[in-house]
PDB file of C-alpha atoms and ligand atoms in Angstrom:
ATOM      1  CA  UNK A  10      20.363 -22.522  32.874  1.00 52.00           C
ATOM      2  CA  UNK A  11      20.429 -23.391  36.589  1.00 57.00           C
ATOM      3  CA  UNK A  12      17.581 -25.282  38.242  1.00 55.00           C
ATOM      4  CA  UNK A  13      16.606 -22.166  40.142  1.00 62.00           C
ATOM      5  CA  UNK A  14      16.418 -20.099  36.941  1.00 57.00           C
ATOM      6  CA  UNK A  15      14.339 -22.809  35.305  1.00 52.00           C
ATOM      7  CA  UNK A  16      11.912 -22.858  38.225  1.00 57.00           C
ATOM      8  CA  UNK A  17      11.469 -19.095  37.950  1.00 54.00           C
ATOM      9  CA  UNK A  18      10.973 -19.428  34.205  1.00 53.00           C
ATOM     10  CA  UNK A  19       8.312 -22.124  34.565  1.00 53.00           C
ATOM     11  CA  UNK A  20       6.551 -20.107  37.268  1.00 55.00           C
ATOM     12  CA  UNK A  21       6.467 -17.104  34.930  1.00 57.00           C
ATOM     13  CA  UNK A  22       5.132 -19.268  32.145  1.00 57.00           C
ATOM     14  CA  UNK A  23       2.336 -20.627  34.364  1.00 56.00           C
ATOM     15  CA  UNK A  24       1.444 -17.118  35.391  1.00 55.00           C
ATOM     16  CA  UNK A  25       1.190 -16.095  31.736  1.00 56.00           C
ATOM     17  CA  UNK A  26      -0.858 -19.070  30.793  1.00 56.00           C
ATOM     18  CA  UNK A  27      -3.442 -18.318  33.454  1.00 60.00           C
ATOM     19  CA  UNK A  28      -3.662 -14.774  32.199  1.00 73.00           C
ATOM     20  CA  UNK A  29      -6.153 -15.481  29.414  1.00 80.00           C
ATOM     21  CA  UNK A  30      -6.141 -11.978  28.054  1.00 77.00           C
ATOM     22  CA  UNK A  31      -2.430 -12.043  27.585  1.00 77.00           C
ATOM     23  CA  UNK A  32      -2.465 -15.428  25.886  1.00 80.00           C
ATOM     24  CA  UNK A  33      -5.227 -14.275  23.580  1.00 78.00           C
ATOM     25  CA  UNK A  34      -3.264 -11.133  22.683  1.00 76.00           C
ATOM     26  CA  UNK A  35      -0.201 -13.220  21.867  1.00 79.00           C
ATOM     27  CA  UNK A  36      -2.269 -15.576  19.710  1.00 80.00           C
ATOM     28  CA  UNK A  37      -3.913 -12.701  17.898  1.00 79.00           C
ATOM     29  CA  UNK A  38      -0.551 -11.098  17.293  1.00 78.00           C
ATOM     30  CA  UNK A  39       0.824 -14.344  15.878  1.00 80.00           C
ATOM     31  CA  UNK A  40      -2.181 -14.644  13.565  1.00 83.00           C
ATOM     32  CA  UNK A  41      -1.814 -11.133  12.158  1.00 86.00           C
ATOM     33  CA  UNK A  42       0.622 -11.724   9.281  1.00 87.00           C
ATOM     34  CA  UNK A  43      -1.603 -14.561   8.013  1.00 92.00           C
ATOM     35  CA  UNK A  44      -4.706 -12.372   8.357  1.00 94.00           C
ATOM     36  CA  UNK A  45      -3.181  -9.535   6.329  1.00 96.00           C
ATOM     37  CA  UNK A  46      -1.711 -11.968   3.798  1.00 97.00           C
ATOM     38  CA  UNK A  47      -5.130 -13.534   3.155  1.00 97.00           C
ATOM     39  CA  UNK A  48      -6.810 -10.133   2.887  1.00 97.00           C
ATOM     40  CA  UNK A  49      -4.138  -9.042   0.413  1.00 98.00           C
ATOM     41  CA  UNK A  50      -4.607 -12.240  -1.606  1.00 98.00           C
ATOM     42  CA  UNK A  51      -8.334 -11.552  -1.838  1.00 98.00           C
ATOM     43  CA  UNK A  52      -7.655  -8.001  -2.944  1.00 98.00           C
ATOM     44  CA  UNK A  53      -5.154  -9.198  -5.525  1.00 98.00           C
ATOM     45  CA  UNK A  54      -7.722 -11.601  -6.891  1.00 98.00           C
ATOM     46  CA  UNK A  55     -10.307  -8.834  -7.281  1.00 98.00           C
ATOM     47  CA  UNK A  56      -7.772  -6.718  -9.217  1.00 98.00           C
ATOM     48  CA  UNK A  57      -6.910  -9.719 -11.344  1.00 97.00           C
ATOM     49  CA  UNK A  58     -10.569 -10.153 -12.311  1.00 97.00           C
ATOM     50  CA  UNK A  59     -10.800  -6.457 -13.259  1.00 97.00           C
ATOM     51  CA  UNK A  60      -7.635  -6.817 -15.338  1.00 96.00           C
ATOM     52  CA  UNK A  61      -9.019  -9.806 -17.233  1.00 96.00           C
ATOM     53  CA  UNK A  62     -12.395  -8.157 -17.795  1.00 96.00           C
ATOM     54  CA  UNK A  63     -10.763  -4.991 -19.112  1.00 94.00           C
ATOM     55  CA  UNK A  64      -8.532  -6.999 -21.435  1.00 95.00           C
ATOM     56  CA  UNK A  65     -11.508  -8.917 -22.853  1.00 96.00           C
ATOM     57  CA  UNK A  66     -13.687  -5.830 -23.234  1.00 94.00           C
ATOM     58  CA  UNK A  67     -11.133  -3.318 -24.576  1.00 90.00           C
ATOM     59  CA  UNK A  68      -8.520  -5.583 -26.106  1.00 90.00           C
ATOM     60  CA  UNK A  69      -5.867  -4.508 -23.579  1.00 87.00           C
ATOM     61  CA  UNK A  70      -5.682  -3.949 -19.850  1.00 92.00           C
ATOM     62  CA  UNK A  71      -4.529  -0.549 -18.584  1.00 89.00           C
ATOM     63  CA  UNK A  72      -3.045  -2.290 -15.530  1.00 96.00           C
ATOM     64  CA  UNK A  73       0.610  -2.900 -16.312  1.00 95.00           C
ATOM     65  CA  UNK A  74       1.588  -4.733 -13.151  1.00 95.00           C
ATOM     66  CA  UNK A  75       0.658  -5.307  -9.526  1.00 98.00           C
ATOM     67  CA  UNK A  76       3.017  -5.788  -6.590  1.00 98.00           C
ATOM     68  CA  UNK A  77       2.049  -6.805  -3.058  1.00 98.00           C
ATOM     69  CA  UNK A  78       3.932  -6.805   0.214  1.00 97.00           C
ATOM     70  CA  UNK A  79       3.281  -7.262   3.924  1.00 96.00           C
ATOM     71  CA  UNK A  80       5.033  -4.743   6.176  1.00 95.00           C
ATOM     72  CA  UNK A  81       7.815  -6.197   8.327  1.00 91.00           C
ATOM     73  CA  UNK A  82       7.046  -6.237  12.091  1.00 87.00           C
ATOM     74  CA  UNK A  83      10.140  -4.069  12.664  1.00 90.00           C
ATOM     75  CA  UNK A  84       8.849  -1.399  10.249  1.00 93.00           C
ATOM     76  CA  UNK A  85       5.407  -1.521  11.901  1.00 92.00           C
ATOM     77  CA  UNK A  86       6.969  -0.873  15.301  1.00 90.00           C
ATOM     78  CA  UNK A  87       9.153   1.931  13.905  1.00 94.00           C
ATOM     79  CA  UNK A  88       6.165   3.590  12.249  1.00 94.00           C
ATOM     80  CA  UNK A  89       4.119   3.399  15.454  1.00 94.00           C
ATOM     81  CA  UNK A  90       6.965   4.955  17.385  1.00 94.00           C
ATOM     82  CA  UNK A  91       7.419   7.674  14.769  1.00 95.00           C
ATOM     83  CA  UNK A  92       3.714   8.487  14.892  1.00 94.00           C
ATOM     84  CA  UNK A  93       3.740   8.507  18.694  1.00 95.00           C
ATOM     85  CA  UNK A  94       1.378   5.558  19.285  1.00 93.00           C
ATOM     86  CA  UNK A  95       1.832   3.186  22.202  1.00 90.00           C
ATOM     87  CA  UNK A  96       2.186  -0.372  20.985  1.00 84.00           C
ATOM     88  CA  UNK A  97      -1.040  -2.378  21.197  1.00 86.00           C
ATOM     89  CA  UNK A  98      -2.947  -4.490  18.692  1.00 87.00           C
ATOM     90  CA  UNK A  99      -5.796  -2.026  18.789  1.00 89.00           C
ATOM     91  CA  UNK A 100      -3.549   0.962  18.035  1.00 91.00           C
ATOM     92  CA  UNK A 101      -1.835  -0.993  15.305  1.00 92.00           C
ATOM     93  CA  UNK A 102      -5.085  -1.856  13.534  1.00 91.00           C
ATOM     94  CA  UNK A 103      -6.424   1.641  13.948  1.00 92.00           C
ATOM     95  CA  UNK A 104      -3.385   3.692  12.953  1.00 94.00           C
ATOM     96  CA  UNK A 105      -1.218   1.629  10.618  1.00 95.00           C
ATOM     97  CA  UNK A 106      -3.053   1.368   7.327  1.00 96.00           C
ATOM     98  CA  UNK A 107      -0.298  -0.070   5.192  1.00 97.00           C
ATOM     99  CA  UNK A 108       0.485  -3.393   6.870  1.00 97.00           C
ATOM    100  CA  UNK A 109      -0.977  -4.930   3.718  1.00 98.00           C
ATOM    101  CA  UNK A 110       0.275  -2.942   0.752  1.00 98.00           C
ATOM    102  CA  UNK A 111      -0.408  -3.135  -2.957  1.00 98.00           C
ATOM    103  CA  UNK A 112       1.056  -1.102  -5.806  1.00 98.00           C
ATOM    104  CA  UNK A 113      -0.816  -0.955  -9.093  1.00 98.00           C
ATOM    105  CA  UNK A 114       1.064   0.479 -12.041  1.00 98.00           C
ATOM    106  CA  UNK A 115      -1.100   1.678 -14.913  1.00 97.00           C
ATOM    107  CA  UNK A 116      -0.245   2.857 -18.394  1.00 94.00           C
ATOM    108  CA  UNK A 117      -2.210   6.126 -18.254  1.00 94.00           C
ATOM    109  CA  UNK A 118      -3.206   8.652 -15.564  1.00 95.00           C
ATOM    110  CA  UNK A 119      -6.828   8.483 -16.698  1.00 94.00           C
ATOM    111  CA  UNK A 120      -6.955   4.749 -16.032  1.00 94.00           C
ATOM    112  CA  UNK A 121      -5.909   5.303 -12.421  1.00 97.00           C
ATOM    113  CA  UNK A 122      -8.996   7.459 -11.822  1.00 97.00           C
ATOM    114  CA  UNK A 123     -11.211   5.012 -13.734  1.00 95.00           C
ATOM    115  CA  UNK A 124      -9.952   2.187 -11.553  1.00 97.00           C
ATOM    116  CA  UNK A 125     -10.471   4.124  -8.304  1.00 98.00           C
ATOM    117  CA  UNK A 126     -14.000   5.108  -9.387  1.00 97.00           C
ATOM    118  CA  UNK A 127     -14.722   1.451  -9.929  1.00 97.00           C
ATOM    119  CA  UNK A 128     -13.217   0.402  -6.569  1.00 97.00           C
ATOM    120  CA  UNK A 129     -15.339   3.044  -4.805  1.00 97.00           C
ATOM    121  CA  UNK A 130     -18.505   1.602  -6.320  1.00 97.00           C
ATOM    122  CA  UNK A 131     -17.940  -2.013  -5.231  1.00 97.00           C
ATOM    123  CA  UNK A 132     -19.823  -3.644  -2.409  1.00 95.00           C
ATOM    124  CA  UNK A 133     -17.046  -6.078  -1.580  1.00 97.00           C
ATOM    125  CA  UNK A 134     -14.654  -3.381  -0.370  1.00 97.00           C
ATOM    126  CA  UNK A 135     -14.785  -0.026   1.383  1.00 98.00           C
ATOM    127  CA  UNK A 136     -12.739   2.951   0.308  1.00 98.00           C
ATOM    128  CA  UNK A 137     -11.801   4.674   3.580  1.00 98.00           C
ATOM    129  CA  UNK A 138      -9.435   7.385   2.405  1.00 98.00           C
ATOM    130  CA  UNK A 139      -7.945   8.790  -0.795  1.00 98.00           C
ATOM    131  CA  UNK A 140      -4.731  10.848  -0.927  1.00 98.00           C
ATOM    132  CA  UNK A 141      -4.306  12.336  -4.365  1.00 98.00           C
ATOM    133  CA  UNK A 142      -0.627  13.091  -4.849  1.00 98.00           C
ATOM    134  CA  UNK A 143      -1.246  13.229  -8.623  1.00 97.00           C
ATOM    135  CA  UNK A 144      -3.425  16.307  -8.478  1.00 97.00           C
ATOM    136  CA  UNK A 145      -1.331  17.565  -5.541  1.00 97.00           C
ATOM    137  CA  UNK A 146       2.243  16.246  -5.822  1.00 96.00           C
ATOM    138  CA  UNK A 147       4.410  16.164  -2.702  1.00 95.00           C
ATOM    139  CA  UNK A 148       6.973  18.906  -2.167  1.00 92.00           C
ATOM    140  CA  UNK A 149       9.762  16.692  -3.584  1.00 92.00           C
ATOM    141  CA  UNK A 150       7.757  15.928  -6.743  1.00 95.00           C
ATOM    142  CA  UNK A 151       6.348  12.515  -5.685  1.00 96.00           C
ATOM    143  CA  UNK A 152       3.171  11.570  -7.543  1.00 97.00           C
ATOM    144  CA  UNK A 153       0.795   8.647  -6.888  1.00 98.00           C
ATOM    145  CA  UNK A 154      -2.743   8.086  -5.756  1.00 98.00           C
ATOM    146  CA  UNK A 155      -2.986   6.396  -2.361  1.00 98.00           C
ATOM    147  CA  UNK A 156      -6.193   4.639  -1.429  1.00 98.00           C
ATOM    148  CA  UNK A 157      -6.880   3.047   1.941  1.00 98.00           C
ATOM    149  CA  UNK A 158      -9.430   0.276   1.565  1.00 98.00           C
ATOM    150  CA  UNK A 159     -10.935  -2.329   3.848  1.00 98.00           C
ATOM    151  CA  UNK A 160     -11.621  -5.793   2.465  1.00 98.00           C
ATOM    152  CA  UNK A 161     -13.864  -8.369   4.090  1.00 97.00           C
ATOM    153  CA  UNK A 162     -12.254 -11.588   5.234  1.00 96.00           C
ATOM    154  CA  UNK A 163     -14.692 -14.301   6.228  1.00 95.00           C
ATOM    155  CA  UNK A 164     -13.321 -16.098   9.293  1.00 94.00           C
ATOM    156  CA  UNK A 165     -14.712 -18.799  11.558  1.00 94.00           C
ATOM    157  CA  UNK A 166     -15.893 -16.149  14.012  1.00 91.00           C
ATOM    158  CA  UNK A 167     -17.462 -13.923  11.367  1.00 96.00           C
ATOM    159  CA  UNK A 168     -16.385 -11.303   8.867  1.00 97.00           C
ATOM    160  CA  UNK A 169     -13.417  -9.087   9.636  1.00 95.00           C
ATOM    161  CA  UNK A 170     -12.714  -5.976   7.556  1.00 96.00           C
ATOM    162  CA  UNK A 171      -8.972  -5.741   7.017  1.00 97.00           C
ATOM    163  CA  UNK A 172      -7.278  -2.529   5.879  1.00 97.00           C
ATOM    164  CA  UNK A 173      -4.860  -2.280   2.987  1.00 98.00           C
ATOM    165  CA  UNK A 174      -3.085   0.563   1.234  1.00 98.00           C
ATOM    166  CA  UNK A 175      -3.202   0.646  -2.558  1.00 98.00           C
ATOM    167  CA  UNK A 176      -0.741   2.932  -4.321  1.00 98.00           C
ATOM    168  CA  UNK A 177      -1.677   3.656  -7.918  1.00 98.00           C
ATOM    169  CA  UNK A 178       0.873   5.129 -10.308  1.00 98.00           C
ATOM    170  CA  UNK A 179       1.750   5.371 -13.964  1.00 97.00           C
ATOM    171  CA  UNK A 180       4.905   3.751 -15.313  1.00 97.00           C
ATOM    172  CA  UNK A 181       6.610   7.160 -15.375  1.00 97.00           C
ATOM    173  CA  UNK A 182       5.622   7.919 -11.754  1.00 97.00           C
ATOM    174  CA  UNK A 183       6.815   4.479 -10.713  1.00 97.00           C
ATOM    175  CA  UNK A 184      10.145   5.019 -12.454  1.00 97.00           C
ATOM    176  CA  UNK A 185      10.642   8.302 -10.596  1.00 97.00           C
ATOM    177  CA  UNK A 186       9.541   6.968  -7.183  1.00 96.00           C
ATOM    178  CA  UNK A 187      11.682   3.844  -7.502  1.00 94.00           C
ATOM    179  CA  UNK A 188      14.747   5.860  -8.491  1.00 92.00           C
ATOM    180  CA  UNK A 189      14.170   8.343  -5.697  1.00 91.00           C
ATOM    181  CA  UNK A 190      13.856   5.491  -3.230  1.00 89.00           C
ATOM    182  CA  UNK A 191      17.110   3.924  -4.472  1.00 87.00           C
ATOM    183  CA  UNK A 192      18.929   7.270  -4.373  1.00 85.00           C
ATOM    184  CA  UNK A 193      17.789   8.269  -0.890  1.00 80.00           C
ATOM    185  CA  UNK A 194      17.317   4.949   0.806  1.00 65.00           C
ATOM    186  CA  UNK A 195      18.965   5.310   4.195  1.00 64.00           C
ATOM    187  CA  UNK A 196      20.048   8.879   3.425  1.00 73.00           C
ATOM    188  CA  UNK A 197      18.788  10.718   6.460  1.00 74.00           C
ATOM    189  CA  UNK A 198      20.506  14.075   6.000  1.00 76.00           C
ATOM    190  CA  UNK A 199      19.114  17.220   4.452  1.00 79.00           C
ATOM    191  CA  UNK A 200      19.457  17.070   0.663  1.00 79.00           C
ATOM    192  CA  UNK A 201      21.659  19.671  -1.038  1.00 83.00           C
ATOM    193  CA  UNK A 202      19.305  22.214  -2.624  1.00 86.00           C
ATOM    194  CA  UNK A 203      20.481  21.624  -6.196  1.00 90.00           C
ATOM    195  CA  UNK A 204      19.943  17.844  -5.872  1.00 86.00           C
ATOM    196  CA  UNK A 205      16.395  18.333  -4.549  1.00 87.00           C
ATOM    197  CA  UNK A 206      15.698  20.798  -7.374  1.00 90.00           C
ATOM    198  CA  UNK A 207      16.990  18.406 -10.046  1.00 90.00           C
ATOM    199  CA  UNK A 208      14.901  15.563  -8.638  1.00 90.00           C
ATOM    200  CA  UNK A 209      11.841  17.764  -8.777  1.00 92.00           C
ATOM    201  CA  UNK A 210      12.727  18.591 -12.373  1.00 93.00           C
ATOM    202  CA  UNK A 211      12.900  14.866 -13.106  1.00 94.00           C
ATOM    203  CA  UNK A 212       9.410  14.443 -11.595  1.00 95.00           C
ATOM    204  CA  UNK A 213       8.160  17.213 -13.872  1.00 95.00           C
ATOM    205  CA  UNK A 214       9.726  15.434 -16.860  1.00 94.00           C
ATOM    206  CA  UNK A 215       7.938  12.212 -15.849  1.00 93.00           C
ATOM    207  CA  UNK A 216       4.671  14.141 -15.632  1.00 94.00           C
ATOM    208  CA  UNK A 217       5.208  15.659 -19.083  1.00 95.00           C
ATOM    209  CA  UNK A 218       5.880  12.192 -20.479  1.00 94.00           C
ATOM    210  CA  UNK A 219       2.561  10.999 -19.029  1.00 93.00           C
ATOM    211  CA  UNK A 220       0.705  13.950 -20.574  1.00 93.00           C
ATOM    212  CA  UNK A 221       2.365  13.358 -23.931  1.00 94.00           C
ATOM    213  CA  UNK A 222       1.433   9.646 -23.926  1.00 92.00           C
ATOM    214  CA  UNK A 223      -2.150  10.524 -23.061  1.00 90.00           C
ATOM    215  CA  UNK A 224      -2.299  12.988 -25.978  1.00 93.00           C
ATOM    216  CA  UNK A 225      -0.832  10.381 -28.336  1.00 92.00           C
ATOM    217  CA  UNK A 226      -3.339   7.781 -27.206  1.00 89.00           C
ATOM    218  CA  UNK A 227      -6.212  10.191 -27.807  1.00 89.00           C
ATOM    219  CA  UNK A 228      -4.892  10.951 -31.286  1.00 92.00           C
ATOM    220  CA  UNK A 229      -4.419   7.292 -32.169  1.00 90.00           C
ATOM    221  CA  UNK A 230      -7.915   6.439 -30.880  1.00 85.00           C
ATOM    222  CA  UNK A 231      -9.412   9.211 -33.027  1.00 89.00           C
ATOM    223  CA  UNK A 232      -7.518   7.926 -36.062  1.00 89.00           C
ATOM    224  CA  UNK A 233      -8.704   4.362 -35.532  1.00 84.00           C
ATOM    225  CA  UNK A 234     -12.304   5.519 -34.999  1.00 82.00           C
ATOM    226  CA  UNK A 235     -11.984   7.417 -38.300  1.00 76.00           C
ATOM    227  CA  UNK A 236     -10.889   4.165 -39.982  1.00 68.00           C
ATOM    228  CA  UNK A 237     -13.947   2.243 -38.850  1.00 57.00           C
ATOM    229  CA  UNK A 238     -16.419   5.070 -39.570  1.00 51.00           C
TER     230      UNK A 238
HETATM  231  P1  LIG B  21       4.297   6.686   5.785  1.00 62.26           P
HETATM  232  O1  LIG B  21       3.635   5.447   5.231  1.00 62.26           O
HETATM  233  O2  LIG B  21       5.133   6.438   6.969  1.00 62.26           O
HETATM  234  O3  LIG B  21       5.082   7.433   4.723  1.00 62.26           O
HETATM  235  O4  LIG B  21       3.162   7.666   6.297  1.00 62.26           O
HETATM  236  P2  LIG B  21       1.811   8.094   5.595  1.00 62.26           P
HETATM  237  O5  LIG B  21       0.927   6.911   5.403  1.00 62.26           O
HETATM  238  O6  LIG B  21       1.269   9.230   6.342  1.00 62.26           O
HETATM  239  O7  LIG B  21       2.365   8.627   4.216  1.00 62.26           O
HETATM  240  P3  LIG B  21       1.835   8.538   2.734  1.00 62.26           P
HETATM  241  O8  LIG B  21       0.494   7.890   2.639  1.00 62.26           O
HETATM  242  O9  LIG B  21       1.992   9.893   2.184  1.00 62.26           O
HETATM  243  O10 LIG B  21       2.925   7.616   2.052  1.00 62.26           O
HETATM  244  C1  LIG B  21       2.942   6.256   2.252  1.00 62.26           C
HETATM  245  C2  LIG B  21       3.864   5.525   1.277  1.00 62.26           C
HETATM  246  O11 LIG B  21       3.941   6.187   0.005  1.00 62.26           O
HETATM  247  C3  LIG B  21       5.316   5.388   1.690  1.00 62.26           C
HETATM  248  O12 LIG B  21       5.514   4.303   2.552  1.00 62.26           O
HETATM  249  C4  LIG B  21       6.020   5.176   0.337  1.00 62.26           C
HETATM  250  O13 LIG B  21       5.837   3.848  -0.140  1.00 62.26           O
HETATM  251  C5  LIG B  21       5.220   6.090  -0.564  1.00 62.26           C
HETATM  252  N1  LIG B  21       5.803   7.443  -0.595  1.00 62.26           N
HETATM  253  C6  LIG B  21       5.313   8.547   0.002  1.00 62.26           C
HETATM  254  N2  LIG B  21       6.086   9.605  -0.241  1.00 62.26           N
HETATM  255  C7  LIG B  21       7.108   9.177  -1.017  1.00 62.26           C
HETATM  256  C8  LIG B  21       8.246   9.812  -1.602  1.00 62.26           C
HETATM  257  O14 LIG B  21       8.499  10.997  -1.454  1.00 62.26           O
HETATM  258  N3  LIG B  21       9.074   9.033  -2.358  1.00 62.26           N
HETATM  259  C9  LIG B  21       8.840   7.710  -2.576  1.00 62.26           C
HETATM  260  N4  LIG B  21       9.714   7.022  -3.341  1.00 62.26           N
HETATM  261  N5  LIG B  21       7.783   7.072  -2.024  1.00 62.26           N
HETATM  262  C10 LIG B  21       6.934   7.791  -1.255  1.00 62.26           C
HETATM  263 MG1  LIG B  22       0.309   5.477   4.354  1.00 62.26          MG
END
């Protein structure tokens, strides 16, 4: 770098530093991943408590496993572009709900609804939106229940409600969605009709498996109640 270039650079830097708004925006932007990470940790802890309580009360927990992830900055920018939002922190917070993401995989469909009912009744989180792709599967066969929640994060300046997306699925739904993701990851062309139809068939098979397991559970529960009667 020449001396002249350096002088220009330093002048620019000074100009930025006097622009308090800009500096604050940069600082806020830098703090975001940590903010979402902490909110997600708090959410994970709440789910963990539910899991333990269920296990103690019923002898088993219907939550099979929980996975968390923070969306990559590149994917956030791509999603904002795709949705036609100009990039700003405000737009990002308002329109991108899945920067903090959690997937909860349950054994049975019924447990998903039980869990969401419970989450809706809690005072330490707000359920903002529910998309029920179990009752109304997507065109390709995708099933899951998506819940947008806000969790309170107590910061030095007060409480901030941070959004997170929870996807709830059964093991069978998760198997299908994971396979579909692997099969079509980075495939951006129109699917051949027979492939799309077979995938949809596979989703139906996963759904039937869920129904069958639910029926078997009911039967086994009735049998064990008969034993203790
Ligand atoms: P995107 O998050 O960009 O999809 O927009 P959205 O929030 O409007 O969509 P939606 O809530 O329906 O889906 C959000 C997330 O659900 C995605 O990021 C995926 O993780 C998952 N998802 C939705 N549809 C599909 C699907 O057809 N297949 C698979 N494997 N996952 C899906
Ligand atoms: Mg979403």
